[in-house]
Short mmCIF file of C-alpha atoms in Angstrom, two decimals:
data_model
loop_
_atom_site.label_atom_id
_atom_site.label_comp_id
_atom_site.label_asym_id
_atom_site.label_seq_id
_atom_site.Cartn_x
_atom_site.Cartn_y
_atom_site.Cartn_z
CA MET A 1 25.79 29.75 -31.74
CA ALA A 2 24.81 27.07 -33.93
CA ASP A 3 28.26 25.53 -33.23
CA SER A 4 27.50 25.58 -29.29
CA GLU A 5 24.23 23.92 -29.78
CA SER A 6 25.78 21.25 -31.72
CA VAL A 7 28.48 20.49 -29.35
CA ILE A 8 25.85 20.24 -26.62
CA SER A 9 23.81 17.96 -28.76
CA ASN A 10 26.90 15.77 -29.52
CA ASN A 11 27.60 15.56 -25.70
CA ILE A 12 23.90 14.91 -25.04
CA HIS A 13 23.91 11.98 -27.69
CA ARG A 14 27.33 10.49 -26.23
CA ASP A 15 26.26 10.40 -22.64
CA PHE A 16 22.26 9.96 -22.56
CA TYR A 17 20.73 9.18 -25.82
CA ILE A 18 19.22 5.92 -26.49
CA PRO A 19 18.30 5.03 -29.97
CA THR A 20 14.85 4.63 -31.44
CA TYR A 21 15.02 1.04 -32.49
CA ILE A 22 15.69 0.01 -29.16
CA LEU A 23 12.83 2.08 -27.54
CA ALA A 24 10.39 1.36 -30.35
CA PRO A 25 10.17 -2.51 -31.61
CA GLY A 26 8.86 -1.46 -35.02
CA ALA A 27 11.82 0.93 -35.75
CA SER A 28 14.29 0.13 -38.44
CA SER A 29 17.70 -0.86 -36.83
CA ASN A 30 19.46 1.39 -39.18
CA SER A 31 17.38 4.57 -38.04
CA ILE A 32 20.16 6.13 -35.84
CA ARG A 33 23.10 4.34 -34.74
CA LEU A 34 25.67 5.82 -32.29
CA PRO A 35 29.41 4.77 -32.66
CA ASP A 36 29.72 3.98 -29.05
CA VAL A 37 27.42 2.98 -26.30
CA PRO A 38 26.20 5.96 -24.09
CA THR A 39 27.83 6.37 -20.77
CA CYS A 40 24.50 6.85 -19.03
CA PRO A 41 21.39 6.26 -21.01
CA VAL A 42 18.16 7.06 -19.36
CA LEU A 43 14.25 6.91 -19.52
CA VAL A 44 12.60 9.87 -18.54
CA PHE A 45 8.98 9.71 -16.99
CA ILE A 46 7.44 12.92 -16.31
CA ASN A 47 3.87 13.58 -14.42
CA SER A 48 3.06 16.92 -16.87
CA LYS A 49 0.41 17.73 -14.21
CA SER A 50 2.96 18.10 -11.23
CA GLY A 51 4.23 21.57 -10.24
CA GLY A 52 1.59 23.57 -11.98
CA GLN A 53 3.10 24.45 -15.27
CA LEU A 54 6.39 23.06 -14.63
CA GLY A 55 5.68 19.31 -15.33
CA GLY A 56 4.80 20.54 -18.77
CA GLU A 57 7.61 22.62 -19.53
CA LEU A 58 10.23 20.04 -18.34
CA LEU A 59 8.80 17.46 -20.70
CA ARG A 60 9.38 19.85 -23.52
CA THR A 61 12.75 20.61 -22.71
CA PHE A 62 13.87 16.85 -22.06
CA ARG A 63 12.34 15.79 -25.40
CA HIS A 64 14.22 18.72 -26.92
CA LEU A 65 17.70 17.45 -25.70
CA LEU A 66 16.89 13.65 -25.85
CA ASN A 67 15.17 11.38 -28.32
CA LYS A 68 11.47 12.11 -27.78
CA TYR A 69 10.97 8.47 -27.62
CA GLN A 70 12.90 8.04 -24.37
CA VAL A 71 10.85 10.75 -22.48
CA PHE A 72 7.28 9.65 -21.27
CA ASP A 73 4.36 11.60 -20.05
CA LEU A 74 2.78 9.61 -17.47
CA GLY A 75 -0.78 11.33 -18.20
CA GLU A 76 -0.40 9.63 -21.66
CA GLU A 77 1.01 6.24 -20.81
CA ALA A 78 1.61 3.96 -17.80
CA PRO A 79 5.02 3.34 -16.92
CA ASP A 80 4.43 -0.64 -16.85
CA SER A 81 3.57 -0.62 -20.46
CA VAL A 82 6.51 1.35 -21.43
CA LEU A 83 8.96 -0.89 -19.45
CA ARG A 84 7.51 -3.99 -20.63
CA ARG A 85 7.59 -2.97 -23.99
CA LEU A 86 11.01 -1.69 -23.89
CA TYR A 87 12.45 -4.94 -21.93
CA LEU A 88 10.53 -7.27 -24.39
CA ASN A 89 12.40 -5.65 -27.23
CA ILE A 90 15.90 -5.32 -25.28
CA GLU A 91 15.66 -9.25 -24.91
CA ARG A 92 14.55 -9.65 -28.52
CA LEU A 93 17.57 -7.73 -29.48
CA LYS A 94 19.89 -9.59 -27.50
CA SER A 95 18.75 -12.96 -28.78
CA ILE A 96 19.99 -11.83 -32.33
CA GLY A 97 23.14 -11.03 -31.06
CA ASP A 98 22.86 -7.21 -30.58
CA GLN A 99 25.53 -6.23 -28.19
CA PHE A 100 24.45 -2.38 -28.01
CA ALA A 101 21.17 -3.14 -26.63
CA ALA A 102 22.72 -5.39 -24.08
CA LYS A 103 25.19 -2.56 -22.71
CA ILE A 104 22.17 -0.25 -22.99
CA GLU A 105 20.38 -2.38 -20.65
CA GLU A 106 23.31 -2.76 -18.37
CA ARG A 107 23.83 1.08 -18.18
CA MET A 108 20.33 2.39 -18.10
CA ARG A 109 19.04 4.76 -15.44
CA ILE A 110 15.45 6.07 -14.81
CA ILE A 111 14.62 9.67 -13.94
CA VAL A 112 11.08 10.34 -12.64
CA ALA A 113 9.64 13.88 -12.16
CA GLY A 114 6.57 14.31 -9.85
CA GLY A 115 5.44 14.41 -6.40
CA ASP A 116 6.31 11.60 -3.94
CA GLY A 117 3.05 9.88 -5.40
CA THR A 118 4.38 9.65 -8.83
CA ALA A 119 7.76 8.56 -7.75
CA GLY A 120 6.45 5.83 -5.78
CA TRP A 121 4.21 4.76 -8.56
CA LEU A 122 7.22 4.39 -10.73
CA LEU A 123 9.17 2.62 -7.88
CA GLY A 124 6.53 0.25 -7.43
CA VAL A 125 6.25 -0.41 -11.04
CA VAL A 126 10.02 -1.25 -11.22
CA SER A 127 9.68 -3.53 -8.13
CA ASP A 128 6.77 -5.41 -9.87
CA LEU A 129 8.15 -6.31 -13.22
CA LYS A 130 10.98 -8.27 -11.57
CA LEU A 131 13.58 -7.11 -14.12
CA SER A 132 16.87 -9.06 -14.42
CA GLN A 133 18.90 -5.92 -14.26
CA PRO A 134 16.20 -3.31 -12.55
CA PRO A 135 17.58 0.18 -13.24
CA PRO A 136 18.43 2.70 -10.33
CA ILE A 137 16.18 5.64 -10.13
CA ALA A 138 16.53 9.23 -9.70
CA THR A 139 13.69 11.58 -8.57
CA VAL A 140 12.97 15.21 -9.62
CA PRO A 141 10.80 17.16 -7.01
CA LEU A 142 7.71 18.60 -8.49
CA GLY A 143 5.29 18.09 -5.81
CA THR A 144 4.37 19.71 -2.29
CA GLY A 145 6.48 17.56 0.18
CA ASN A 146 9.04 16.06 -2.10
CA ASN A 147 10.43 13.92 0.59
CA LEU A 148 11.88 11.02 -1.46
CA PRO A 149 14.03 13.33 -3.80
CA PHE A 150 14.92 15.43 -0.48
CA ALA A 151 16.15 11.84 1.44
CA PHE A 152 18.41 11.18 -1.58
CA GLY A 153 19.74 14.53 -2.14
CA TRP A 154 17.83 15.81 -5.09
CA GLY A 155 16.29 18.72 -3.28
CA LYS A 156 12.86 19.58 -2.29
CA LYS A 157 12.30 22.83 -4.35
CA ASN A 158 10.73 22.75 -7.86
CA PRO A 159 13.57 22.32 -10.35
CA GLY A 160 14.54 24.71 -13.22
CA THR A 161 13.28 23.70 -16.54
CA ASP A 162 15.40 25.36 -18.81
CA LEU A 163 18.03 23.80 -21.14
CA ASN A 164 21.05 24.60 -18.67
CA SER A 165 19.11 23.39 -15.60
CA VAL A 166 18.05 20.08 -17.23
CA ILE A 167 21.64 19.29 -18.79
CA SER A 168 23.23 20.02 -14.86
CA PHE A 169 20.66 17.56 -13.61
CA LEU A 170 21.43 14.86 -16.38
CA LYS A 171 25.20 15.48 -15.42
CA GLN A 172 24.24 14.75 -11.65
CA VAL A 173 22.47 11.77 -12.72
CA MET A 174 25.46 10.49 -14.41
CA ASN A 175 27.61 11.11 -11.35
CA ALA A 176 25.07 9.75 -8.95
CA LYS A 177 25.72 6.80 -6.36
CA GLU A 178 23.67 3.82 -6.31
CA MET A 179 22.18 2.71 -3.16
CA LYS A 180 19.26 0.54 -2.01
CA MET A 181 16.01 1.25 -0.08
CA ASP A 182 13.54 -0.98 1.60
CA SER A 183 10.01 -1.29 0.42
CA TRP A 184 6.91 -2.28 2.66
CA HIS A 185 3.82 -4.30 2.28
CA ILE A 186 0.74 -3.14 3.91
CA LEU A 187 -2.20 -5.30 4.44
CA MET A 188 -5.78 -4.49 5.87
CA ARG A 189 -8.64 -6.75 6.82
CA MET A 190 -12.09 -6.17 8.27
CA ARG A 191 -15.29 -8.06 8.66
CA ALA A 192 -17.93 -7.10 6.26
CA PRO A 193 -20.55 -5.23 7.52
CA LYS A 194 -24.03 -5.93 7.34
CA GLY A 195 -25.04 -2.82 5.85
CA GLY A 196 -22.90 0.21 4.04
CA SER A 197 -19.28 -0.09 2.94
CA CYS A 198 -16.03 -0.18 4.64
CA ASP A 199 -14.17 0.65 1.74
CA PRO A 200 -11.15 3.20 1.82
CA ILE A 201 -12.02 6.51 0.27
CA ALA A 202 -9.16 7.88 -1.72
CA PRO A 203 -9.76 11.51 -2.24
CA LEU A 204 -7.54 11.92 -5.28
CA GLU A 205 -9.20 8.76 -6.70
CA LEU A 206 -5.50 7.22 -7.35
CA PRO A 207 -5.42 4.24 -9.87
CA HIS A 208 -2.37 2.65 -7.80
CA SER A 209 -2.66 0.33 -4.76
CA LEU A 210 0.47 2.27 -3.96
CA HIS A 211 -1.13 5.03 -2.34
CA ALA A 212 -4.78 3.82 -1.61
CA PHE A 213 -5.79 0.09 -0.76
CA HIS A 214 -7.22 -2.02 -3.34
CA ARG A 215 -9.90 -4.69 -2.47
CA VAL A 216 -8.25 -8.37 -3.22
CA SER A 217 -10.31 -10.09 -5.66
CA PRO A 218 -12.48 -13.26 -4.76
CA SER A 219 -9.98 -15.76 -6.41
CA ASP A 220 -6.96 -13.85 -4.60
CA GLU A 221 -5.43 -16.30 -1.83
CA LEU A 222 -5.61 -13.36 0.77
CA ASN A 223 -9.24 -13.20 0.22
CA VAL A 224 -11.24 -14.75 3.32
CA GLU A 225 -14.94 -15.27 3.09
CA GLY A 226 -16.97 -12.71 5.18
CA PHE A 227 -14.00 -10.24 5.34
CA HIS A 228 -12.86 -7.24 3.31
CA THR A 229 -9.26 -7.75 2.61
CA PHE A 230 -7.18 -4.84 0.91
CA ARG A 231 -3.54 -4.53 0.43
CA GLY A 232 -0.81 -1.84 -0.66
CA GLY A 233 2.58 -0.71 -0.24
CA PHE A 234 4.91 2.28 0.58
CA TRP A 235 8.32 3.54 0.44
CA ASN A 236 8.51 6.48 2.97
CA TYR A 237 5.90 6.11 5.57
CA PHE A 238 2.19 5.12 6.74
CA SER A 239 0.86 7.51 9.41
CA MET A 240 -2.45 7.55 11.45
CA GLY A 241 -4.12 10.01 13.43
CA MET A 242 -4.27 14.10 13.31
CA ASP A 243 -1.63 14.61 11.05
CA ALA A 244 -3.34 12.28 8.45
CA GLN A 245 -6.60 14.44 9.08
CA VAL A 246 -4.83 17.69 8.28
CA SER A 247 -3.41 16.05 5.09
CA TYR A 248 -7.05 14.75 4.35
CA ALA A 249 -8.49 18.19 4.32
CA PHE A 250 -5.70 19.68 2.16
CA HIS A 251 -6.08 17.08 -0.37
CA SER A 252 -9.97 17.40 -0.25
CA GLU A 253 -9.69 21.53 -0.61
CA ARG A 254 -7.06 20.97 -3.53
CA LYS A 255 -9.24 18.64 -5.12
CA MET A 256 -12.42 20.92 -4.95
CA ASN A 257 -10.20 24.18 -6.06
CA PRO A 258 -7.36 22.81 -8.10
CA ASP A 259 -6.68 26.64 -9.65
CA LYS A 260 -5.78 27.41 -5.90
CA PHE A 261 -2.85 24.93 -5.58
CA LYS A 262 -0.67 25.58 -8.54
CA ASN A 263 2.45 27.05 -6.35
CA GLN A 264 4.54 25.31 -4.10
CA LEU A 265 4.71 28.19 -1.53
CA VAL A 266 0.94 28.73 -1.61
CA ASN A 267 0.38 24.95 -1.08
CA GLN A 268 2.88 24.84 1.98
CA SER A 269 0.80 28.15 3.50
CA SER A 270 -2.39 26.57 2.64
CA TYR A 271 -1.37 23.43 4.55
CA LEU A 272 -0.26 25.45 7.52
CA LYS A 273 -3.65 27.16 7.93
CA LEU A 274 -5.47 23.76 7.49
CA GLY A 275 -3.43 22.59 10.58
CA CYS A 276 -4.85 25.48 12.70
CA THR A 277 -8.48 25.13 11.49
CA GLN A 278 -8.48 21.31 11.90
CA GLY A 279 -7.35 21.99 15.37
CA TRP A 280 -3.92 20.23 15.28
CA PHE A 281 -2.55 22.91 16.97
CA PHE A 282 -5.07 22.76 19.73
CA ALA A 283 -5.76 19.41 20.06
CA PRO A 284 -6.25 19.02 23.58
CA PHE A 285 -9.19 21.28 23.30
CA VAL A 286 -11.07 19.98 19.93
CA HIS A 287 -9.64 16.65 19.66
CA PRO A 288 -11.76 13.77 21.74
CA SER A 289 -9.34 11.51 23.91
CA SER A 290 -10.94 8.58 22.51
CA ARG A 291 -9.51 9.29 19.12
CA ASN A 292 -5.85 9.56 20.58
CA ILE A 293 -4.01 6.28 19.09
CA ALA A 294 -3.88 4.34 22.51
CA GLN A 295 -7.58 4.67 22.91
CA LEU A 296 -8.00 3.79 19.07
CA THR A 297 -5.88 0.75 18.45
CA LYS A 298 -3.72 -2.00 20.23
CA VAL A 299 -0.50 -1.91 18.49
CA LYS A 300 1.76 -4.85 18.22
CA ILE A 301 5.55 -5.16 16.95
CA MET A 302 7.81 -7.82 15.90
CA LYS A 303 11.66 -7.29 16.49
CA LYS A 304 12.55 -10.93 15.93
CA GLN A 305 10.99 -13.28 13.82
CA GLY A 306 7.83 -14.88 14.90
CA GLU A 307 7.62 -13.01 18.32
CA TRP A 308 4.79 -10.39 18.56
CA GLN A 309 4.94 -8.19 21.57
CA ASP A 310 2.35 -5.33 22.67
CA LEU A 311 3.59 -1.81 22.16
CA GLN A 312 2.57 0.51 24.88
CA ILE A 313 1.52 4.06 23.20
CA PRO A 314 1.28 6.93 25.66
CA PRO A 315 -2.05 8.01 26.46
CA SER A 316 -1.55 11.61 24.82
CA VAL A 317 -0.29 10.54 21.51
CA ARG A 318 -2.64 11.61 18.58
CA SER A 319 -0.64 10.54 15.56
CA ILE A 320 1.72 7.80 14.82
CA VAL A 321 4.27 7.67 12.11
CA CYS A 322 5.99 4.40 10.79
CA LEU A 323 9.07 5.85 8.76
CA ASN A 324 11.21 4.18 6.31
CA LEU A 325 13.05 7.48 5.18
CA PRO A 326 14.58 10.29 7.15
CA SER A 327 12.10 12.78 5.61
CA PHE A 328 8.79 13.59 6.76
CA SER A 329 6.55 16.66 5.99
CA GLY A 330 8.77 18.37 3.71
CA GLY A 331 12.38 16.89 4.89
CA LEU A 332 11.98 16.82 8.66
CA ASN A 333 13.54 13.80 10.58
CA PRO A 334 11.19 12.59 13.32
CA TRP A 335 13.28 9.84 14.62
CA GLY A 336 16.71 12.01 14.55
CA THR A 337 19.86 9.96 15.72
CA PRO A 338 19.63 8.50 19.12
CA ASN A 339 22.67 9.03 21.54
CA SER A 340 24.70 6.37 22.95
CA ASN A 341 22.75 5.96 26.05
CA LYS A 342 19.37 5.34 23.77
CA ARG A 343 21.39 2.82 21.61
CA ARG A 344 22.69 0.98 24.60
CA TYR A 345 19.71 0.84 27.19
CA ARG A 346 16.92 0.69 24.54
CA ASP A 347 18.67 -1.14 21.53
CA LEU A 348 17.80 1.94 19.30
CA THR A 349 19.84 2.46 15.95
CA PRO A 350 19.95 5.26 13.36
CA PRO A 351 17.36 5.22 10.89
CA PHE A 352 19.12 3.37 7.97
CA VAL A 353 16.94 3.13 4.62
CA ASP A 354 18.14 -0.58 4.07
CA ASP A 355 18.09 -2.22 7.41
CA GLY A 356 14.45 -3.86 7.13
CA LEU A 357 13.27 -1.71 10.17
CA LEU A 358 10.49 0.95 10.36
CA GLU A 359 10.98 3.56 12.84
CA VAL A 360 7.83 4.03 14.68
CA VAL A 361 7.32 7.52 16.19
CA GLY A 362 4.48 9.43 18.13
CA PHE A 363 3.26 13.26 18.24
CA ARG A 364 0.77 14.82 20.82
CA ASP A 365 -0.18 17.84 18.66
CA ALA A 366 1.44 20.43 15.81
CA TRP A 367 3.44 22.02 18.77
CA HIS A 368 5.26 18.53 19.65
CA GLY A 369 5.98 18.51 15.94
CA LEU A 370 7.82 21.64 15.67
CA VAL A 371 10.39 20.41 18.11
CA LEU A 372 11.95 18.59 14.98
CA LEU A 373 12.85 22.20 13.61
CA ALA A 374 15.52 22.43 16.50
CA PRO A 375 18.95 20.92 16.30
CA LYS A 376 18.79 17.10 17.26
CA GLY A 377 15.00 17.40 17.83
CA HIS A 378 12.79 14.22 17.36
CA GLY A 379 9.40 12.85 18.48
CA THR A 380 8.33 10.42 20.83
CA ARG A 381 10.39 7.39 19.94
CA LEU A 382 8.44 4.26 20.30
CA ALA A 383 9.93 1.52 18.46
CA GLN A 384 11.57 -0.16 15.70
CA ALA A 385 10.56 -3.11 14.06
CA HIS A 386 10.62 -5.62 11.17
CA ARG A 387 6.52 -5.81 11.31
CA ILE A 388 3.53 -3.69 12.90
CA ARG A 389 0.06 -4.48 13.34
CA PHE A 390 -2.50 -2.34 14.24
CA GLU A 391 -5.77 -3.99 15.67
CA PHE A 392 -8.66 -1.36 16.15
CA HIS A 393 -10.81 -1.72 18.93
CA LYS A 394 -14.55 -2.73 18.79
CA GLY A 395 -16.55 0.53 18.56
CA ALA A 396 -13.67 2.84 19.51
CA ALA A 397 -14.70 5.28 16.73
CA ASP A 398 -16.71 5.23 13.49
CA HIS A 399 -13.67 6.27 11.44
CA THR A 400 -9.92 7.47 11.51
CA PHE A 401 -7.80 8.94 8.88
CA MET A 402 -4.56 7.36 7.31
CA ARG A 403 -1.88 8.46 4.99
CA ILE A 404 0.71 6.51 2.66
CA ASP A 405 3.59 8.47 1.41
CA GLY A 406 1.44 11.64 1.39
CA GLU A 407 -1.66 10.21 0.01
CA PRO A 408 -4.36 10.49 2.80
CA TRP A 409 -7.90 9.05 3.24
CA LYS A 410 -10.60 8.85 5.45
CA GLN A 411 -11.02 5.09 6.86
CA PRO A 412 -14.36 4.24 7.89
CA LEU A 413 -14.44 1.60 10.84
CA PRO A 414 -17.01 -1.01 12.14
CA GLU A 415 -18.91 0.10 14.97
CA ASN A 416 -20.18 -3.35 16.38
CA ASP A 417 -18.86 -6.68 15.76
CA GLY A 418 -15.88 -5.93 13.40
CA THR A 419 -12.01 -5.72 14.16
CA VAL A 420 -9.84 -3.86 11.54
CA VAL A 421 -6.69 -5.10 11.42
CA VAL A 422 -3.68 -3.05 9.39
CA GLU A 423 -0.55 -5.19 9.38
CA ILE A 424 2.93 -3.74 7.82
CA SER A 425 5.92 -6.21 6.96
CA HIS A 426 9.15 -5.90 5.03
CA LEU A 427 8.75 -6.49 1.33
CA GLY A 428 12.22 -6.12 -0.60
CA GLN A 429 14.43 -3.41 -1.93
CA VAL A 430 14.95 -1.13 -5.01
CA LYS A 431 18.01 0.65 -6.23
CA MET A 432 17.89 4.44 -5.76
CA LEU A 433 20.28 7.19 -7.34
CA SER A 434 21.62 9.57 -4.64
CA THR A 435 23.93 12.71 -4.67
CA HIS A 436 26.42 13.91 -2.17
CA ASP A 437 23.66 15.92 -0.29
CA CYS A 438 22.07 12.74 0.18
CA ARG A 439 20.40 12.20 3.68
CA ALA A 440 19.78 8.82 3.48
CA LYS A 441 22.07 6.54 5.23
CA SER A 442 22.84 2.95 4.40
CA ILE A 443 23.78 0.05 7.00
CA HIS A 444 26.20 -1.21 4.42
CA ASP A 445 28.11 2.08 3.65
CA PRO A 446 30.87 2.78 6.20
CA SER A 447 31.11 6.38 4.67
CA SER A 448 27.44 7.15 5.86
CA GLN A 449 27.61 5.83 9.40
CA PHE A 450 26.35 8.09 12.02
CA ASN A 451 28.66 9.72 14.68
CA HIS A 452 28.18 7.35 17.87
CA GLU A 453 29.31 9.96 20.27
CA ALA A 454 27.08 12.85 18.96
CA ASP A 455 24.59 13.03 21.96
CA GLU A 456 21.33 14.84 21.75
CA VAL A 457 18.88 16.82 24.37
CA ASP A 458 15.64 14.69 24.58
CA SER A 459 12.92 16.95 23.43
CA ASP A 460 10.67 14.89 26.01
CA GLU A 461 10.48 12.02 28.16
CA GLU A 462 10.32 8.82 25.86
CA ASN A 463 8.16 5.42 26.56
CA SER A 464 9.93 2.59 26.29
CA VAL A 465 8.17 0.13 25.28
CA ASP A 466 11.21 -15.54 -0.45
CA GLU A 467 10.41 -16.98 -3.39
CA GLU A 468 7.59 -14.99 -4.86
CA ARG A 469 6.38 -11.75 -3.23
CA LYS A 470 3.10 -10.04 -3.28
CA LYS A 471 3.43 -6.74 -5.49
CA PHE A 472 2.69 -3.28 -5.27
CA GLY A 473 -0.30 -3.24 -7.70
CA ALA A 474 1.59 -0.40 -9.64
CA ALA A 475 2.15 -3.17 -12.36
CA ASP A 476 0.14 -6.03 -11.71
CA THR A 477 -0.53 -7.52 -8.38
CA PHE A 478 0.86 -7.28 -4.68
CA LYS A 479 3.04 -10.42 -3.34
CA ILE A 480 4.31 -10.41 0.37
CA PRO A 481 6.87 -12.84 1.92
CA ASP A 482 5.71 -16.20 2.12
CA GLU A 483 6.70 -16.24 5.93
CA VAL A 484 3.74 -13.85 6.74
CA ASP A 485 1.08 -15.92 8.48
CA VAL A 486 -1.68 -14.23 6.69
CA SER A 487 -4.14 -16.72 8.24
CA SER A 488 -3.44 -14.86 11.73
CA LEU A 489 -5.04 -11.69 10.34
CA SER A 490 -8.67 -13.15 10.17
#
């Protein structure tokens, strides 16, 4: 038994271990030296509060297998401070001729375990830090939706936390393929009200602008006197309307009664029940038409640089989703794969994750959403665009519900002379790790191209219709492309 554990330990060291002197600047360079550079050195970030007890169990198993200094609890230390310290130390070691450290940097991969919010936070930090060799990232599903892990082939069910399961996962990471994924900047601006507040209300009180907008400071170049300006970013989707309303009710209930939401199946069951109680299944009877998307906001899209055009939204649409990944609400694909006629006459493409385009999809109610469970089912395809702008009508409603990558909030809207503008634009890309079960498709990978002759049956009648960049705020501040005309938002 002891010999077996010794063999496992030796294999782990050979493939995944990072010596302490690289991780901790104060450690002696003679602490532990490996004969060869590991094949796949990994940094592991775990949200110990995710997945009920599973996050804590996973943390203990990884620390047992690896150097405890290369496994981090996100509840104890933020990833930006970890990565800054590590990469500064690597640069110092490289400056004195340490080729081992240089190879570690070259081969390093990151593992992040948690919900989509946790994964998005880590992705935002890696993007913000502008590392010369940013490591690719593998995601462990520990949340309720797990859309990010599912899209790249890591599954959507909570993982095993025992020794064999973790070793098996590490081997998958070592054999995983790199692919790029688009990231998106989102900016919201509204006239400052004479009384009260228009601040977004984040029910989870998340500290990252990745999941809830943060107001820019008075010294920020995006700040405009007389207006409140917020900015953030996302990886998977931005949605607005009744689907975000149901999500907001779920997260609010979970915040008030956390002990009732420690099981993934219970969480999903509770979500379905709230969909009923919030009226999502009976929207025509309980949801006023004034809150339908077309009555609430004017939508503009940009397909070609500098050319805005109005997007006609069907009057019955109560929820609109802007998608980057083919994974929504636990792995569903609202865009599907347009058939050859749609590609020819509407200039639609399959949903690639690295083509700089968002897919914009509308839903009437929950029954409409259930069409996604059918083969080749999809929502109402509205458009694909590089940039999208929502201009909320004066006095259309006193609030609406919005959601970014699974994190919802109730957004107050000015009632009188104010106009709220939300604009989404392409930001950049990050490197992901994907398995052979990956559902995300790359426009640059011929092996992942779609079958152009695979026609679908329509579920309903569709309506046609660089230098520096701002950062996610997950590590510092958020930057947007210089070509974005911020003044037009005022």
